[in-house]
Tab-separated table of C-alpha atoms in Angstrom:
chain	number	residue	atom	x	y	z
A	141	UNK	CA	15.787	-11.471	-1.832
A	142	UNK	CA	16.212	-7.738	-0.748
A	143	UNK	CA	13.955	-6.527	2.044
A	144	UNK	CA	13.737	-2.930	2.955
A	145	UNK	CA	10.685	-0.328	4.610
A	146	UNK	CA	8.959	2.215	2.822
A	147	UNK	CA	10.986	4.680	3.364
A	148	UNK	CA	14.336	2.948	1.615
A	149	UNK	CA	11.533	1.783	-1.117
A	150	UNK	CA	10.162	5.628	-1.747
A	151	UNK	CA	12.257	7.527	-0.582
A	152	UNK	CA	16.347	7.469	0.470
A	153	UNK	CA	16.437	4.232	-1.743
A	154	UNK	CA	13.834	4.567	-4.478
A	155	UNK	CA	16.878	5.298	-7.084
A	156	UNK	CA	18.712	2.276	-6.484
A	157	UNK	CA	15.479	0.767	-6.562
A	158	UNK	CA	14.514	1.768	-9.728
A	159	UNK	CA	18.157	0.822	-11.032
A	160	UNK	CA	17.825	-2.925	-9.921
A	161	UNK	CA	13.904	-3.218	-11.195
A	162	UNK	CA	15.048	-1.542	-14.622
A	163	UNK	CA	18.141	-4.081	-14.778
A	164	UNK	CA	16.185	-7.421	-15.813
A	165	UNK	CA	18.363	-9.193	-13.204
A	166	UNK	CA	16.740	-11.676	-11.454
A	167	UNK	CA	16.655	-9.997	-8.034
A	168	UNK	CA	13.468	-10.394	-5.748
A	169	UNK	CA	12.702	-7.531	-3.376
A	170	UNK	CA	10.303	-7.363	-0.899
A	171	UNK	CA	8.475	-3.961	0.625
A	172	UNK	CA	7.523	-3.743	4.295
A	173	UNK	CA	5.145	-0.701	3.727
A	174	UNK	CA	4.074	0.977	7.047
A	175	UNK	CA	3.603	4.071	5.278
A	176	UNK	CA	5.942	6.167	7.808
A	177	UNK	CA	9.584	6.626	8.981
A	178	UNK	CA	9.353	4.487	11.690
A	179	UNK	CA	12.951	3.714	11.990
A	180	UNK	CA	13.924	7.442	12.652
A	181	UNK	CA	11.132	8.072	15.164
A	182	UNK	CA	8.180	8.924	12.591
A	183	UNK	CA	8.018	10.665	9.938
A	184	UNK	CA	5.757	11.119	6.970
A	185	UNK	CA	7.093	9.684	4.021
A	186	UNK	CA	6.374	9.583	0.102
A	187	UNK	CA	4.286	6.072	1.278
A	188	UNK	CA	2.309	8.104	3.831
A	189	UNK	CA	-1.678	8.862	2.880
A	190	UNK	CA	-3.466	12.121	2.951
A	191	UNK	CA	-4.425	13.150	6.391
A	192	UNK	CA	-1.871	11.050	8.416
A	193	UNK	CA	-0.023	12.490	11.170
A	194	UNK	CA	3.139	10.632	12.959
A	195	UNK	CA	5.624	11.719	16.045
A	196	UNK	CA	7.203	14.461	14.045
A	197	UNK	CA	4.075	15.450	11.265
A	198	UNK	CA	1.902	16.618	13.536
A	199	UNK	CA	-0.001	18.673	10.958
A	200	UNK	CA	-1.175	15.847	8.547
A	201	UNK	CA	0.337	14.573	5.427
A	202	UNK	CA	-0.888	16.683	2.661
A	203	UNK	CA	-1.072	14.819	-1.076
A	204	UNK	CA	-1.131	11.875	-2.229
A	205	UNK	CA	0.604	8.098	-1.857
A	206	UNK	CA	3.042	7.293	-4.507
A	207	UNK	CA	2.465	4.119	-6.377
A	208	UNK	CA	5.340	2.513	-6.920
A	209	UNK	CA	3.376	-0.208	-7.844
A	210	UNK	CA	2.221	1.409	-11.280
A	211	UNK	CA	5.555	3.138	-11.756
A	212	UNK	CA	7.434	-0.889	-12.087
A	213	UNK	CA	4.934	-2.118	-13.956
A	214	UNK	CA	5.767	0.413	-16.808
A	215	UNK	CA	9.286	-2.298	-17.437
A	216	UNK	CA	9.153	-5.031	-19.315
A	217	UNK	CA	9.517	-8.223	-17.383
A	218	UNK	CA	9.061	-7.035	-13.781
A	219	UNK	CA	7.029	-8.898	-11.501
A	220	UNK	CA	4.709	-6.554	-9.253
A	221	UNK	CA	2.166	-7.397	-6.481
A	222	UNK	CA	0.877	-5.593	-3.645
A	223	UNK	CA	-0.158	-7.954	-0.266
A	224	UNK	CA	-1.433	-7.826	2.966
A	225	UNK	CA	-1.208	-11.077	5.053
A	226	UNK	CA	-4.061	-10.197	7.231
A	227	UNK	CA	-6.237	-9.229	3.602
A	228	UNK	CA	-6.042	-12.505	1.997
A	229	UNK	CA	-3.244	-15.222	2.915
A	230	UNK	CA	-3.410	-17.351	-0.032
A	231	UNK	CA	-2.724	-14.131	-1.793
A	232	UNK	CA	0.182	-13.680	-0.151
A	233	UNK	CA	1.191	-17.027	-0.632
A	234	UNK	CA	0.742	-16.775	-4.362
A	235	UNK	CA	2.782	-13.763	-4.747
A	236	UNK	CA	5.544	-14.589	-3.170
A	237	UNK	CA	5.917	-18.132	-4.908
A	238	UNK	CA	5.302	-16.307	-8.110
A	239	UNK	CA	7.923	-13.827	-7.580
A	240	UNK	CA	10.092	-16.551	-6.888
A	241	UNK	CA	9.830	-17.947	-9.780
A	242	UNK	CA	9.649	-14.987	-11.799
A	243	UNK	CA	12.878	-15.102	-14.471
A	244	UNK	CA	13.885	-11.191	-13.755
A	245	UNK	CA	13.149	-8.441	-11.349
A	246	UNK	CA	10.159	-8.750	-9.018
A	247	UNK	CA	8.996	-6.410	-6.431
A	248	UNK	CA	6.214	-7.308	-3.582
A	249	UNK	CA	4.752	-4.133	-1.251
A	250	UNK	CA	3.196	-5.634	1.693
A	251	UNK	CA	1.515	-3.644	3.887
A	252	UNK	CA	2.516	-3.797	6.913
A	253	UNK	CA	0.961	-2.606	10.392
A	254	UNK	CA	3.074	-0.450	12.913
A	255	UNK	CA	3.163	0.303	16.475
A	256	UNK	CA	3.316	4.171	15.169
A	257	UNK	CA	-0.246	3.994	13.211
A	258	UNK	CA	-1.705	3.107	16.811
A	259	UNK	CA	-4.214	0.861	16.327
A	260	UNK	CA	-6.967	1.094	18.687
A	261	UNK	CA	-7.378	-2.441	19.988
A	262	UNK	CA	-3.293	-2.980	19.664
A	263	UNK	CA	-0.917	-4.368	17.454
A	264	UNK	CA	-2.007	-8.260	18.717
A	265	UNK	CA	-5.221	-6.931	16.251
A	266	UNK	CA	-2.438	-5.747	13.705
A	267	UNK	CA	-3.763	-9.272	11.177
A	268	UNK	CA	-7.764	-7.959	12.009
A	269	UNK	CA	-6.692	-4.543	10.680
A	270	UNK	CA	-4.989	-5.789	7.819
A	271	UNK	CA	-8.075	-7.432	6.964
A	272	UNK	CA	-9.902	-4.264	7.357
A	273	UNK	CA	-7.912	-2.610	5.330
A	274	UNK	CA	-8.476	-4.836	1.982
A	275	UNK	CA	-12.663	-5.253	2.888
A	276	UNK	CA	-12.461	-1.180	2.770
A	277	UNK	CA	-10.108	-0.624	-0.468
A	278	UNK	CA	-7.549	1.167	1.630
A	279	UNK	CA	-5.236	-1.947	0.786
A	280	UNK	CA	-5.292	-3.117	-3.207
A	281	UNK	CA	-4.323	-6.687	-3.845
A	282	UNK	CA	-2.834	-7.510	-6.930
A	283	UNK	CA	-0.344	-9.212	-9.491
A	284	UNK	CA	1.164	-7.934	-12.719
A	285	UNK	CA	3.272	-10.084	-14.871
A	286	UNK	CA	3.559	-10.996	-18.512
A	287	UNK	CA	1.560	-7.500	-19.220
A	288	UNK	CA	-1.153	-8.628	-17.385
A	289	UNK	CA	-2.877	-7.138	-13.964
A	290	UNK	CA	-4.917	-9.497	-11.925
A	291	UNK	CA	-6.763	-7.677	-9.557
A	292	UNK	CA	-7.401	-10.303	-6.328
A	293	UNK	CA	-9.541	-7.580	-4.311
A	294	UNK	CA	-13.250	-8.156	-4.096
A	295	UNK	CA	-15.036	-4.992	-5.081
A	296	UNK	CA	-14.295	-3.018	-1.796
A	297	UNK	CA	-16.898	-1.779	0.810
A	298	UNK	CA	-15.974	2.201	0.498
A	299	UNK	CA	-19.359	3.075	3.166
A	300	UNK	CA	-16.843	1.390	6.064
A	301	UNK	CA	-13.708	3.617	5.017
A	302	UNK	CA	-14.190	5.477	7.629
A	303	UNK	CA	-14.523	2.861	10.063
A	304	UNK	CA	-10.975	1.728	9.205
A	305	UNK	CA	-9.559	5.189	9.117
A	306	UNK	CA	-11.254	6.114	12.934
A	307	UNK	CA	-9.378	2.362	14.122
A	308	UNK	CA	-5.965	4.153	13.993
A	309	UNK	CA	-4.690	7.141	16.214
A	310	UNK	CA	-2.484	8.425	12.940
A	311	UNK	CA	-5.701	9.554	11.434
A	312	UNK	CA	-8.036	10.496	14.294
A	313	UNK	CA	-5.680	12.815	16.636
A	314	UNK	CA	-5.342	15.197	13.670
A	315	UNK	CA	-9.662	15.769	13.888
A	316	UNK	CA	-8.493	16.552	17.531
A	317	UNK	CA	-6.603	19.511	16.728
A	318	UNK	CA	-8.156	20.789	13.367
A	319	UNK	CA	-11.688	18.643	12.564
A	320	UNK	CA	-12.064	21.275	9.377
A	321	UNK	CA	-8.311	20.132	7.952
A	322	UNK	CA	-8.675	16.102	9.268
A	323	UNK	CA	-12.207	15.993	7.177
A	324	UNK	CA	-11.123	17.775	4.179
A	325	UNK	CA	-7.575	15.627	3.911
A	326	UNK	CA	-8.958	12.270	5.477
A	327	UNK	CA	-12.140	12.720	2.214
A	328	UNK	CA	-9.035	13.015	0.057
A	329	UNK	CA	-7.411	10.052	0.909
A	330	UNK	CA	-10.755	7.828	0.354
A	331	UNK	CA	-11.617	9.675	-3.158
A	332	UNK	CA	-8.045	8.733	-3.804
A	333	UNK	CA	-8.748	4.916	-2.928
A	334	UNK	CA	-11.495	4.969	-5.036
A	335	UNK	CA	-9.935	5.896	-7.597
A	336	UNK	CA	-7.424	3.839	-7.308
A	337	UNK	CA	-9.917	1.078	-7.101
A	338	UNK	CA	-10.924	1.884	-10.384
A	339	UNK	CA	-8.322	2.544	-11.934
A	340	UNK	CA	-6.970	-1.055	-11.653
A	341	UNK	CA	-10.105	-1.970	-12.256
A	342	UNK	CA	-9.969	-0.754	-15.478
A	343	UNK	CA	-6.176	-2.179	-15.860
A	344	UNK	CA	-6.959	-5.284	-15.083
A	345	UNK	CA	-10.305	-5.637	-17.708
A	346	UNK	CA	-8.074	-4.774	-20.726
A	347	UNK	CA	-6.118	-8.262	-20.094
């Protein structure tokens, strides 16, 4: 197993990445996505959402998440799955074991809660979040192997998106200092989830 952050995964690392996933070598790597440089004091990354500010992007990330997920599943014989422990744990279970036993490359992206996103009632809520976070579709929980997607997210509740986003300081200090930019970018990032949403949707109905 190879663990790395977001921003090896997306970013400073996404090369070597894509190298070892292309490779068919049985290599497992697992994704600890907090969606920011949190290592180098925060930064937006190529993980970070619409509309999310951190220590040193003040200003709100502007476009959109890259899916890395839908970028690995284009191989042949890569395992992909997105998790979040919090979201479903016999999920996570699953994945992992199946990526373990996946004969070739397989690549998990678990969201993972930081101490940067601020999370109103604390990180000891970090699992309660997480939760959130699947219920609303900001967090997609799947498995593709063998061509096929299996979506494991119940249809999502979009009406408490907002709800989730207003639980984390990342997203709610930018309304602070612009509330015309933070409303514009944060109703980018859910039309983006939705989409999203339905795009696997649609994925995972063709298997």
């Amino acid at each position: 197993w190879a663990i790395g952050g977001d921003g090896w995964a997306y970013d400073i690392g996404f090369g070597g990445l894509d190298h070892v996933m292309a490779s068919g070598q049985d290599v497992n790597v697992l994704v600890l996505d907090t969606e920011v440089y949190s290592n180098t004091g925060g930064q937006k990354s190529k993980s970070t959402r619409s509309g999310a500010t951190a220590k040193f992007a003040s200003s709100g990330k502007i476009g959109t998440k890259k899916d890395i997920a839908r970028i690995f599943m284009s191989y042949d014989n890569v395992y992909v799955a997105s998790i979040s422990l919090g979201g479903n744990m016999q999920q996570t279970i699953k994945a992992l074991d199946e990526a373990e036993k996946h004969k070739g490359p397989s690549i998990v992206i678990a969201y993972a809660p930081c101490i940067t996103h601020g999370i109103k009632s604390g990180m000891k809520n970090s699992i309660k979040e997480e939760k959130l976070a699947v219920e609303t579709g900001y967090v997609l929980l799947m498995r593709y192997f063998d061509n096929k997607l299996y979506l494991d997210s119940s249809e999502p509740n979009f009406d408490k998106y907002d709800e989730f986003l207003s639980n984390e300081v990342r997203y709610k200090s930018l309304k602070i200092k612009n509330e015309k930019e933070a409303s514009e970018l944060l109703e980018i990032n859910k039309n983006n989830a939705v989409n999203r949403y339905k795009e696997y949707k649609e994925l995972s109905n063709k298997n």
